[in-house]
PDB file of C-alpha atoms in Angstrom:
ATOM      1  CA  UNK O   1     -44.603   0.510  57.155  1.00  0.00           C
ATOM      2  CA  UNK O   2     -47.281   2.568  55.582  1.00  0.00           C
ATOM      3  CA  UNK O   3     -50.703   1.801  57.164  1.00  0.00           C
ATOM      4  CA  UNK O   4     -51.919  -0.127  53.588  1.00  0.00           C
ATOM      5  CA  UNK O   5     -48.811  -2.514  53.705  1.00  0.00           C
ATOM      6  CA  UNK O   6     -45.771  -2.457  51.990  1.00  0.00           C
ATOM      7  CA  UNK O   7     -44.127  -1.445  48.566  1.00  0.00           C
ATOM      8  CA  UNK O   8     -42.843  -4.188  46.375  1.00  0.00           C
ATOM      9  CA  UNK O   9     -40.517  -4.452  43.117  1.00  0.00           C
ATOM     10  CA  UNK O  10     -40.244  -7.531  41.473  1.00  0.00           C
ATOM     11  CA  UNK O  11     -37.462  -8.069  38.472  1.00  0.00           C
ATOM     12  CA  UNK O  12     -37.768 -10.786  35.882  1.00  0.00           C
ATOM     13  CA  UNK O  13     -34.379 -12.210  34.442  1.00  0.00           C
ATOM     14  CA  UNK O  14     -33.332 -12.867  31.238  1.00  0.00           C
ATOM     15  CA  UNK O  15     -29.486 -12.331  30.990  1.00  0.00           C
ATOM     16  CA  UNK O  16     -29.280  -9.319  28.281  1.00  0.00           C
ATOM     17  CA  UNK O  17     -32.663  -8.217  28.081  1.00  0.00           C
ATOM     18  CA  UNK O  18     -32.261  -6.575  31.425  1.00  0.00           C
ATOM     19  CA  UNK O  19     -31.131  -3.871  29.755  1.00  0.00           C
ATOM     20  CA  UNK O  20     -34.904  -3.103  29.374  1.00  0.00           C
ATOM     21  CA  UNK O  21     -34.867  -3.522  33.565  1.00  0.00           C
ATOM     22  CA  UNK O  22     -32.124  -1.255  33.763  1.00  0.00           C
ATOM     23  CA  UNK O  23     -34.196   0.819  31.507  1.00  0.00           C
ATOM     24  CA  UNK O  24     -36.839   1.612  34.152  1.00  0.00           C
ATOM     25  CA  UNK O  25     -34.867   0.785  36.757  1.00  0.00           C
ATOM     26  CA  UNK O  26     -32.935   3.837  36.391  1.00  0.00           C
ATOM     27  CA  UNK O  27     -36.362   6.353  35.664  1.00  0.00           C
ATOM     28  CA  UNK O  28     -37.662   5.048  39.454  1.00  0.00           C
ATOM     29  CA  UNK O  29     -34.144   6.939  40.344  1.00  0.00           C
ATOM     30  CA  UNK O  30     -34.492   9.709  38.033  1.00  0.00           C
ATOM     31  CA  UNK O  31     -37.837  10.593  40.061  1.00  0.00           C
ATOM     32  CA  UNK O  32     -36.545   8.950  43.336  1.00  0.00           C
ATOM     33  CA  UNK O  33     -39.007   6.197  43.177  1.00  0.00           C
ATOM     34  CA  UNK O  34     -38.350   3.510  45.354  1.00  0.00           C
ATOM     35  CA  UNK O  35     -39.734   0.537  46.755  1.00  0.00           C
ATOM     36  CA  UNK O  36     -39.800  -0.800  50.521  1.00  0.00           C
ATOM     37  CA  UNK O  37     -38.406  -4.201  48.947  1.00  0.00           C
ATOM     38  CA  UNK O  38     -36.978  -5.566  45.801  1.00  0.00           C
ATOM     39  CA  UNK O  39     -36.677  -9.348  44.449  1.00  0.00           C
ATOM     40  CA  UNK O  40     -34.573 -10.092  41.547  1.00  0.00           C
ATOM     41  CA  UNK O  41     -34.230 -13.264  39.204  1.00  0.00           C
ATOM     42  CA  UNK O  42     -31.062 -13.364  37.658  1.00  0.00           C
ATOM     43  CA  UNK O  43     -30.317 -10.653  35.809  1.00  0.00           C
ATOM     44  CA  UNK O  44     -33.150  -9.144  37.923  1.00  0.00           C
ATOM     45  CA  UNK O  45     -30.658  -9.769  40.884  1.00  0.00           C
ATOM     46  CA  UNK O  46     -27.466  -8.259  39.068  1.00  0.00           C
ATOM     47  CA  UNK O  47     -28.770  -5.370  37.778  1.00  0.00           C
ATOM     48  CA  UNK O  48     -31.472  -4.897  40.428  1.00  0.00           C
ATOM     49  CA  UNK O  49     -28.812  -4.088  42.946  1.00  0.00           C
ATOM     50  CA  UNK O  50     -27.723  -0.683  41.409  1.00  0.00           C
ATOM     51  CA  UNK O  51     -31.018   0.507  42.499  1.00  0.00           C
ATOM     52  CA  UNK O  52     -30.383  -0.357  46.338  1.00  0.00           C
ATOM     53  CA  UNK O  53     -26.738   1.713  45.667  1.00  0.00           C
ATOM     54  CA  UNK O  54     -28.720   4.303  44.036  1.00  0.00           C
ATOM     55  CA  UNK O  55     -25.956   4.116  40.814  1.00  0.00           C
ATOM     56  CA  UNK O  56     -28.122   5.801  37.921  1.00  0.00           C
ATOM     57  CA  UNK O  57     -26.644   4.226  34.670  1.00  0.00           C
ATOM     58  CA  UNK O  58     -23.800   1.999  36.294  1.00  0.00           C
ATOM     59  CA  UNK O  59     -26.030  -0.932  34.262  1.00  0.00           C
ATOM     60  CA  UNK O  60     -25.428   0.659  30.744  1.00  0.00           C
ATOM     61  CA  UNK O  61     -22.021   1.496  31.219  1.00  0.00           C
ATOM     62  CA  UNK O  62     -20.476  -1.509  32.568  1.00  0.00           C
ATOM     63  CA  UNK O  63     -22.316  -3.405  30.024  1.00  0.00           C
ATOM     64  CA  UNK O  64     -21.773  -1.145  27.036  1.00  0.00           C
ATOM     65  CA  UNK O  65     -18.262  -1.133  28.296  1.00  0.00           C
ATOM     66  CA  UNK O  66     -17.493  -4.892  28.510  1.00  0.00           C
ATOM     67  CA  UNK O  67     -20.088  -6.901  26.446  1.00  0.00           C
ATOM     68  CA  UNK O  68     -16.768  -7.528  24.127  1.00  0.00           C
ATOM     69  CA  UNK O  69     -14.764  -8.685  26.498  1.00  0.00           C
ATOM     70  CA  UNK O  70     -14.077 -12.411  26.828  1.00  0.00           C
ATOM     71  CA  UNK O  71     -12.953 -12.235  30.356  1.00  0.00           C
ATOM     72  CA  UNK O  72     -17.177 -10.767  30.978  1.00  0.00           C
ATOM     73  CA  UNK O  73     -19.161 -13.381  28.679  1.00  0.00           C
ATOM     74  CA  UNK O  74     -17.593 -15.550  26.414  1.00  0.00           C
ATOM     75  CA  UNK O  75     -16.936 -19.323  25.081  1.00  0.00           C
ATOM     76  CA  UNK O  76     -13.142 -18.885  26.351  1.00  0.00           C
ATOM     77  CA  UNK O  77     -14.351 -17.912  29.804  1.00  0.00           C
ATOM     78  CA  UNK O  78     -17.225 -21.023  29.478  1.00  0.00           C
ATOM     79  CA  UNK O  79     -13.938 -23.393  28.396  1.00  0.00           C
ATOM     80  CA  UNK O  80     -11.577 -22.602  30.660  1.00  0.00           C
ATOM     81  CA  UNK O  81     -13.653 -21.468  33.712  1.00  0.00           C
ATOM     82  CA  UNK O  82     -16.807 -23.586  33.523  1.00  0.00           C
ATOM     83  CA  UNK O  83     -19.036 -20.380  33.424  1.00  0.00           C
ATOM     84  CA  UNK O  84     -20.203 -18.014  30.164  1.00  0.00           C
ATOM     85  CA  UNK O  85     -19.636 -14.868  32.611  1.00  0.00           C
ATOM     86  CA  UNK O  86     -16.910 -15.117  33.801  1.00  0.00           C
ATOM     87  CA  UNK O  87     -17.201 -15.433  37.842  1.00  0.00           C
ATOM     88  CA  UNK O  88     -13.910 -13.884  38.968  1.00  0.00           C
ATOM     89  CA  UNK O  89     -14.684 -10.701  36.496  1.00  0.00           C
ATOM     90  CA  UNK O  90     -18.193  -9.974  37.174  1.00  0.00           C
ATOM     91  CA  UNK O  91     -18.371 -10.540  40.799  1.00  0.00           C
ATOM     92  CA  UNK O  92     -14.599  -9.324  42.022  1.00  0.00           C
ATOM     93  CA  UNK O  93     -13.408  -7.305  39.618  1.00  0.00           C
ATOM     94  CA  UNK O  94     -15.752  -5.403  37.699  1.00  0.00           C
ATOM     95  CA  UNK O  95     -17.370  -4.540  41.217  1.00  0.00           C
ATOM     96  CA  UNK O  96     -14.220  -3.668  43.342  1.00  0.00           C
ATOM     97  CA  UNK O  97     -11.878  -1.973  40.901  1.00  0.00           C
ATOM     98  CA  UNK O  98     -13.818  -1.620  36.978  1.00  0.00           C
ATOM     99  CA  UNK O  99     -16.948   0.027  37.679  1.00  0.00           C
ATOM    100  CA  UNK O 100     -16.983   0.104  41.443  1.00  0.00           C
ATOM    101  CA  UNK O 101     -19.810  -1.231  43.223  1.00  0.00           C
ATOM    102  CA  UNK O 102     -21.754   1.623  46.558  1.00  0.00           C
ATOM    103  CA  UNK O 103     -21.476  -1.027  49.351  1.00  0.00           C
ATOM    104  CA  UNK O 104     -21.762   2.007  51.523  1.00  0.00           C
ATOM    105  CA  UNK O 105     -24.969   3.283  50.303  1.00  0.00           C
ATOM    106  CA  UNK O 106     -26.123  -0.044  49.249  1.00  0.00           C
ATOM    107  CA  UNK O 107     -25.828  -1.330  53.070  1.00  0.00           C
ATOM    108  CA  UNK O 108     -27.225   2.149  54.444  1.00  0.00           C
ATOM    109  CA  UNK O 109     -30.111   2.479  52.138  1.00  0.00           C
ATOM    110  CA  UNK O 110     -33.719   0.858  53.944  1.00  0.00           C
ATOM    111  CA  UNK O 111     -34.661  -0.950  51.296  1.00  0.00           C
ATOM    112  CA  UNK O 112     -35.114  -5.156  51.539  1.00  0.00           C
ATOM    113  CA  UNK O 113     -33.685  -6.982  48.850  1.00  0.00           C
ATOM    114  CA  UNK O 114     -33.756 -10.324  47.306  1.00  0.00           C
ATOM    115  CA  UNK O 115     -32.531 -13.013  45.312  1.00  0.00           C
ATOM    116  CA  UNK O 116     -33.955 -15.996  44.507  1.00  0.00           C
ATOM    117  CA  UNK O 117     -31.606 -19.589  43.463  1.00  0.00           C
ATOM    118  CA  UNK O 118     -32.668 -23.160  42.866  1.00  0.00           C
ATOM    119  CA  UNK O 119     -31.419 -25.688  45.243  1.00  0.00           C
ATOM    120  CA  UNK O 120     -29.791 -28.423  42.907  1.00  0.00           C
ATOM    121  CA  UNK O 121     -30.379 -30.478  45.336  1.00  0.00           C
ATOM    122  CA  UNK O 122     -34.394 -30.169  45.906  1.00  0.00           C
ATOM    123  CA  UNK O 123     -35.237 -28.076  42.892  1.00  0.00           C
ATOM    124  CA  UNK O 124     -37.062 -25.752  45.276  1.00  0.00           C
ATOM    125  CA  UNK O 125     -36.712 -22.293  45.247  1.00  0.00           C
ATOM    126  CA  UNK O 126     -34.478 -20.252  48.033  1.00  0.00           C
ATOM    127  CA  UNK O 127     -35.142 -16.824  48.290  1.00  0.00           C
ATOM    128  CA  UNK O 128     -32.267 -14.930  50.449  1.00  0.00           C
ATOM    129  CA  UNK O 129     -32.033 -11.712  52.081  1.00  0.00           C
ATOM    130  CA  UNK O 130     -29.025  -9.698  51.466  1.00  0.00           C
ATOM    131  CA  UNK O 131     -28.998  -5.905  52.447  1.00  0.00           C
ATOM    132  CA  UNK O 132     -24.833  -6.131  53.200  1.00  0.00           C
ATOM    133  CA  UNK O 133     -22.921  -6.435  50.119  1.00  0.00           C
ATOM    134  CA  UNK O 134     -20.732  -8.481  51.286  1.00  0.00           C
ATOM    135  CA  UNK O 135     -18.662 -11.490  49.167  1.00  0.00           C
ATOM    136  CA  UNK O 136     -21.160 -13.380  50.562  1.00  0.00           C
ATOM    137  CA  UNK O 137     -24.115 -11.576  49.123  1.00  0.00           C
ATOM    138  CA  UNK O 138     -22.119 -11.144  46.007  1.00  0.00           C
ATOM    139  CA  UNK O 139     -22.298 -15.406  46.030  1.00  0.00           C
ATOM    140  CA  UNK O 140     -26.283 -15.466  46.511  1.00  0.00           C
ATOM    141  CA  UNK O 141     -25.744 -12.816  43.288  1.00  0.00           C
ATOM    142  CA  UNK O 142     -23.672 -14.841  41.220  1.00  0.00           C
ATOM    143  CA  UNK O 143     -25.859 -18.004  42.119  1.00  0.00           C
ATOM    144  CA  UNK O 144     -29.141 -16.596  41.208  1.00  0.00           C
ATOM    145  CA  UNK O 145     -27.653 -15.774  37.541  1.00  0.00           C
ATOM    146  CA  UNK O 146     -25.613 -18.969  37.274  1.00  0.00           C
ATOM    147  CA  UNK O 147     -27.965 -20.430  33.762  1.00  0.00           C
ATOM    148  CA  UNK O 148     -27.723 -24.420  33.905  1.00  0.00           C
ATOM    149  CA  UNK O 149     -25.042 -25.752  31.045  1.00  0.00           C
ATOM    150  CA  UNK O 150     -23.572 -22.993  30.875  1.00  0.00           C
ATOM    151  CA  UNK O 151     -22.544 -22.452  34.755  1.00  0.00           C
ATOM    152  CA  UNK O 152     -21.032 -23.676  37.433  1.00  0.00           C
ATOM    153  CA  UNK O 153     -23.338 -24.441  40.331  1.00  0.00           C
ATOM    154  CA  UNK O 154     -22.437 -22.038  43.526  1.00  0.00           C
ATOM    155  CA  UNK O 155     -21.392 -23.962  46.941  1.00  0.00           C
ATOM    156  CA  UNK O 156     -22.920 -21.953  49.647  1.00  0.00           C
ATOM    157  CA  UNK O 157     -22.539 -23.103  53.202  1.00  0.00           C
ATOM    158  CA  UNK O 158     -22.217 -26.566  52.471  1.00  0.00           C
ATOM    159  CA  UNK O 159     -25.425 -25.997  49.586  1.00  0.00           C
ATOM    160  CA  UNK O 160     -25.209 -26.258  46.160  1.00  0.00           C
ATOM    161  CA  UNK O 161     -27.046 -23.432  44.125  1.00  0.00           C
ATOM    162  CA  UNK O 162     -28.695 -22.432  40.544  1.00  0.00           C
ATOM    163  CA  UNK O 163     -30.540 -19.656  38.239  1.00  0.00           C
ATOM    164  CA  UNK O 164     -33.449 -18.673  40.138  1.00  0.00           C
ATOM    165  CA  UNK O 165     -35.242 -18.780  36.988  1.00  0.00           C
ATOM    166  CA  UNK O 166     -35.473 -22.411  37.023  1.00  0.00           C
ATOM    167  CA  UNK O 167     -37.751 -22.384  40.255  1.00  0.00           C
ATOM    168  CA  UNK O 168     -39.599 -19.507  40.572  1.00  0.00           C
ATOM    169  CA  UNK O 169     -38.741 -16.724  37.434  1.00  0.00           C
ATOM    170  CA  UNK O 170     -41.658 -14.368  38.483  1.00  0.00           C
ATOM    171  CA  UNK O 171     -41.923 -14.058  42.203  1.00  0.00           C
ATOM    172  CA  UNK O 172     -44.732 -12.025  43.415  1.00  0.00           C
ATOM    173  CA  UNK O 173     -46.556 -14.870  45.352  1.00  0.00           C
ATOM    174  CA  UNK O 174     -43.077 -14.968  48.032  1.00  0.00           C
ATOM    175  CA  UNK O 175     -43.390 -11.346  47.483  1.00  0.00           C
ATOM    176  CA  UNK O 176     -47.057 -11.046  48.779  1.00  0.00           C
ATOM    177  CA  UNK O 177     -46.454 -13.479  51.269  1.00  0.00           C
ATOM    178  CA  UNK O 178     -43.733 -11.352  52.839  1.00  0.00           C
ATOM    179  CA  UNK O 179     -46.309  -8.341  53.201  1.00  0.00           C
ATOM    180  CA  UNK O 180     -46.125  -6.925  50.328  1.00  0.00           C
ATOM    181  CA  UNK O 181     -48.946  -5.880  49.258  1.00  0.00           C
ATOM    182  CA  UNK O 182     -48.685  -3.996  46.394  1.00  0.00           C
ATOM    183  CA  UNK O 183     -45.937  -4.555  43.654  1.00  0.00           C
ATOM    184  CA  UNK O 184     -44.725  -3.314  40.484  1.00  0.00           C
ATOM    185  CA  UNK O 185     -43.339  -6.397  38.416  1.00  0.00           C
ATOM    186  CA  UNK O 186     -41.192  -5.825  35.489  1.00  0.00           C
ATOM    187  CA  UNK O 187     -40.745  -8.748  32.799  1.00  0.00           C
ATOM    188  CA  UNK O 188     -38.580  -8.416  29.520  1.00  0.00           C
ATOM    189  CA  UNK O 189     -40.824 -10.260  28.057  1.00  0.00           C
ATOM    190  CA  UNK O 190     -43.926  -8.411  25.567  1.00  0.00           C
ATOM    191  CA  UNK O 191     -47.700  -9.915  26.225  1.00  0.00           C
ATOM    192  CA  UNK O 192     -47.653 -11.938  23.757  1.00  0.00           C
ATOM    193  CA  UNK O 193     -45.190 -14.771  25.160  1.00  0.00           C
ATOM    194  CA  UNK O 194     -45.630 -17.886  26.738  1.00  0.00           C
ATOM    195  CA  UNK O 195     -43.294 -20.119  27.650  1.00  0.00           C
ATOM    196  CA  UNK O 196     -42.550 -23.436  25.263  1.00  0.00           C
ATOM    197  CA  UNK O 197     -41.170 -26.994  26.614  1.00  0.00           C
ATOM    198  CA  UNK O 198     -37.510 -27.009  27.417  1.00  0.00           C
ATOM    199  CA  UNK O 199     -35.936 -27.715  23.909  1.00  0.00           C
ATOM    200  CA  UNK O 200     -32.554 -30.570  24.387  1.00  0.00           C
ATOM    201  CA  UNK O 201     -33.998 -32.317  27.366  1.00  0.00           C
ATOM    202  CA  UNK O 202     -32.198 -35.305  26.124  1.00  0.00           C
ATOM    203  CA  UNK O 203     -28.936 -33.495  26.174  1.00  0.00           C
ATOM    204  CA  UNK O 204     -29.744 -31.733  29.647  1.00  0.00           C
ATOM    205  CA  UNK O 205     -30.665 -34.836  31.068  1.00  0.00           C
ATOM    206  CA  UNK O 206     -26.858 -35.988  29.800  1.00  0.00           C
ATOM    207  CA  UNK O 207     -25.110 -33.042  31.251  1.00  0.00           C
ATOM    208  CA  UNK O 208     -27.087 -32.376  34.093  1.00  0.00           C
ATOM    209  CA  UNK O 209     -27.693 -36.198  35.113  1.00  0.00           C
ATOM    210  CA  UNK O 210     -25.705 -34.948  39.057  1.00  0.00           C
ATOM    211  CA  UNK O 211     -28.937 -32.661  39.294  1.00  0.00           C
ATOM    212  CA  UNK O 212     -32.560 -35.100  38.681  1.00  0.00           C
ATOM    213  CA  UNK O 213     -34.446 -32.090  40.773  1.00  0.00           C
ATOM    214  CA  UNK O 214     -33.099 -29.409  38.568  1.00  0.00           C
ATOM    215  CA  UNK O 215     -34.170 -31.696  35.184  1.00  0.00           C
ATOM    216  CA  UNK O 216     -37.706 -32.308  36.978  1.00  0.00           C
ATOM    217  CA  UNK O 217     -37.761 -28.452  37.394  1.00  0.00           C
ATOM    218  CA  UNK O 218     -36.491 -27.833  33.469  1.00  0.00           C
ATOM    219  CA  UNK O 219     -39.118 -30.311  32.530  1.00  0.00           C
ATOM    220  CA  UNK O 220     -42.034 -28.081  33.885  1.00  0.00           C
ATOM    221  CA  UNK O 221     -41.250 -25.193  33.575  1.00  0.00           C
ATOM    222  CA  UNK O 222     -42.226 -23.473  30.798  1.00  0.00           C
ATOM    223  CA  UNK O 223     -46.045 -25.011  33.078  1.00  0.00           C
ATOM    224  CA  UNK O 224     -44.935 -23.162  36.005  1.00  0.00           C
ATOM    225  CA  UNK O 225     -43.842 -20.451  34.296  1.00  0.00           C
ATOM    226  CA  UNK O 226     -47.135 -19.426  32.211  1.00  0.00           C
ATOM    227  CA  UNK O 227     -49.092 -20.404  35.089  1.00  0.00           C
ATOM    228  CA  UNK O 228     -47.026 -17.258  36.968  1.00  0.00           C
ATOM    229  CA  UNK O 229     -47.862 -15.323  33.945  1.00  0.00           C
ATOM    230  CA  UNK O 230     -51.740 -15.857  34.437  1.00  0.00           C
ATOM    231  CA  UNK O 231     -51.524 -15.064  38.473  1.00  0.00           C
ATOM    232  CA  UNK O 232     -49.248 -12.015  37.121  1.00  0.00           C
ATOM    233  CA  UNK O 233     -51.583 -10.257  34.550  1.00  0.00           C
ATOM    234  CA  UNK O 234     -54.630 -11.104  36.658  1.00  0.00           C
ATOM    235  CA  UNK O 235     -53.133  -9.560  39.940  1.00  0.00           C
ATOM    236  CA  UNK O 236     -52.466  -6.466  37.600  1.00  0.00           C
ATOM    237  CA  UNK O 237     -55.935  -6.687  36.068  1.00  0.00           C
ATOM    238  CA  UNK O 238     -57.030  -6.312  39.987  1.00  0.00           C
ATOM    239  CA  UNK O 239     -54.535  -2.942  40.487  1.00  0.00           C
ATOM    240  CA  UNK O 240     -52.399  -5.051  42.801  1.00  0.00           C
ATOM    241  CA  UNK O 241     -49.983  -5.330  40.486  1.00  0.00           C
ATOM    242  CA  UNK O 242     -48.371  -2.741  37.965  1.00  0.00           C
ATOM    243  CA  UNK O 243     -46.725  -4.363  35.052  1.00  0.00           C
ATOM    244  CA  UNK O 244     -44.477  -3.002  32.566  1.00  0.00           C
ATOM    245  CA  UNK O 245     -42.957  -4.361  29.991  1.00  0.00           C
ATOM    246  CA  UNK O 246     -41.788  -4.397  26.133  1.00  0.00           C
ATOM    247  CA  UNK O 247     -44.565  -3.394  23.954  1.00  0.00           C
ATOM    248  CA  UNK O 248     -43.195  -6.178  21.384  1.00  0.00           C
ATOM    249  CA  UNK O 249     -40.192  -8.178  21.284  1.00  0.00           C
ATOM    250  CA  UNK O 250     -36.897  -7.173  22.413  1.00  0.00           C
ATOM    251  CA  UNK O 251     -34.544  -6.683  19.557  1.00  0.00           C
ATOM    252  CA  UNK O 252     -32.009  -8.588  21.643  1.00  0.00           C
ATOM    253  CA  UNK O 253     -30.766 -12.530  22.844  1.00  0.00           C
ATOM    254  CA  UNK O 254     -29.570 -13.427  25.991  1.00  0.00           C
ATOM    255  CA  UNK O 255     -26.089 -12.770  25.076  1.00  0.00           C
ATOM    256  CA  UNK O 256     -25.026  -9.476  23.279  1.00  0.00           C
ATOM    257  CA  UNK O 257     -21.514  -8.112  22.037  1.00  0.00           C
ATOM    258  CA  UNK O 258     -23.824  -5.111  20.734  1.00  0.00           C
ATOM    259  CA  UNK O 259     -23.327  -1.785  22.398  1.00  0.00           C
ATOM    260  CA  UNK O 260     -26.147   0.032  20.621  1.00  0.00           C
ATOM    261  CA  UNK O 261     -28.439  -2.838  20.468  1.00  0.00           C
ATOM    262  CA  UNK O 262     -28.085  -2.487  24.710  1.00  0.00           C
ATOM    263  CA  UNK O 263     -28.703   1.322  24.098  1.00  0.00           C
ATOM    264  CA  UNK O 264     -31.417   0.647  22.178  1.00  0.00           C
ATOM    265  CA  UNK O 265     -32.852  -1.972  24.849  1.00  0.00           C
ATOM    266  CA  UNK O 266     -32.207   0.104  27.233  1.00  0.00           C
ATOM    267  CA  UNK O 267     -33.660   3.286  25.667  1.00  0.00           C
ATOM    268  CA  UNK O 268     -37.406   0.707  25.286  1.00  0.00           C
ATOM    269  CA  UNK O 269     -36.836   0.031  29.175  1.00  0.00           C
ATOM    270  CA  UNK O 270     -37.309   3.691  29.643  1.00  0.00           C
ATOM    271  CA  UNK O 271     -39.664   5.150  27.245  1.00  0.00           C
ATOM    272  CA  UNK O 272     -42.074   2.098  29.005  1.00  0.00           C
ATOM    273  CA  UNK O 273     -41.740   3.447  32.829  1.00  0.00           C
ATOM    274  CA  UNK O 274     -42.176   7.218  31.686  1.00  0.00           C
ATOM    275  CA  UNK O 275     -44.907   5.779  30.007  1.00  0.00           C
ATOM    276  CA  UNK O 276     -46.598   5.024  33.180  1.00  0.00           C
ATOM    277  CA  UNK O 277     -45.036   7.621  35.605  1.00  0.00           C
ATOM    278  CA  UNK O 278     -48.163   8.555  37.269  1.00  0.00           C
ATOM    279  CA  UNK O 279     -48.968   5.173  38.221  1.00  0.00           C
ATOM    280  CA  UNK O 280     -45.563   4.790  39.340  1.00  0.00           C
ATOM    281  CA  UNK O 281     -45.895   7.245  41.450  1.00  0.00           C
ATOM    282  CA  UNK O 282     -48.857   6.363  43.141  1.00  0.00           C
ATOM    283  CA  UNK O 283     -47.669   3.450  43.525  1.00  0.00           C
ATOM    284  CA  UNK O 284     -44.615   4.180  45.513  1.00  0.00           C
ATOM    285  CA  UNK O 285     -45.329   7.477  47.343  1.00  0.00           C
ATOM    286  CA  UNK O 286     -48.710   6.634  48.993  1.00  0.00           C
TER     287      UNK O 286
END
């Protein structure tokens, strides 16, 4: 460990907005800049694992290849499997056969990898460290990215979990508590963004009535998110955080089937990282 503490990387989710994050991650790999630990939420976890496996370009490659494939993401998948993003395709066939995830490198790379999930019964955050890419690691990753209403809760060791963004979308405070004194935080929304109250709460209450704790979290999510965002920005002003985010709203929705648009968002992430490359080197090479 460095004398001045560990260096961390905190990755927000945002589904296909995560292609911005992928551009940042690939820029880090191009310059051999690696943190001591990474914590990802939802797409931040699903895409961030490729930094530990050292697979530059993989996130962009498989998203462009499969974004139109109904097995990857579709209403058909939601109807027949209960998951908008097909669980078997995304977390088995894709990493094991179609665009192979480098488990050996992931397992041997000395970087701690954390994911955030939300316990469906308590509504609390669960922070899981997974340094071995086994089946259970994939389960935690799927849980972290399981958006409510369009995903089945993921069962692990007798408990069920959903998207980590429900309870802690930007887990900077947790990482600081783990000894990461200087952190790079990658957001997928521009500086003008503030979360608004959840729309369609009657609809949510009806379909999630089995999970009252999740409902309570969604009702107050905009308050907790905006509070955390203010904390992140203050930490950046004080020099404890290097904040990377889009300069303007990304031209993409949470779901995207346009490979060219995915490329554009990825390129914006690369440009944002390259713009602050000297600061990145300062944060990660000391």
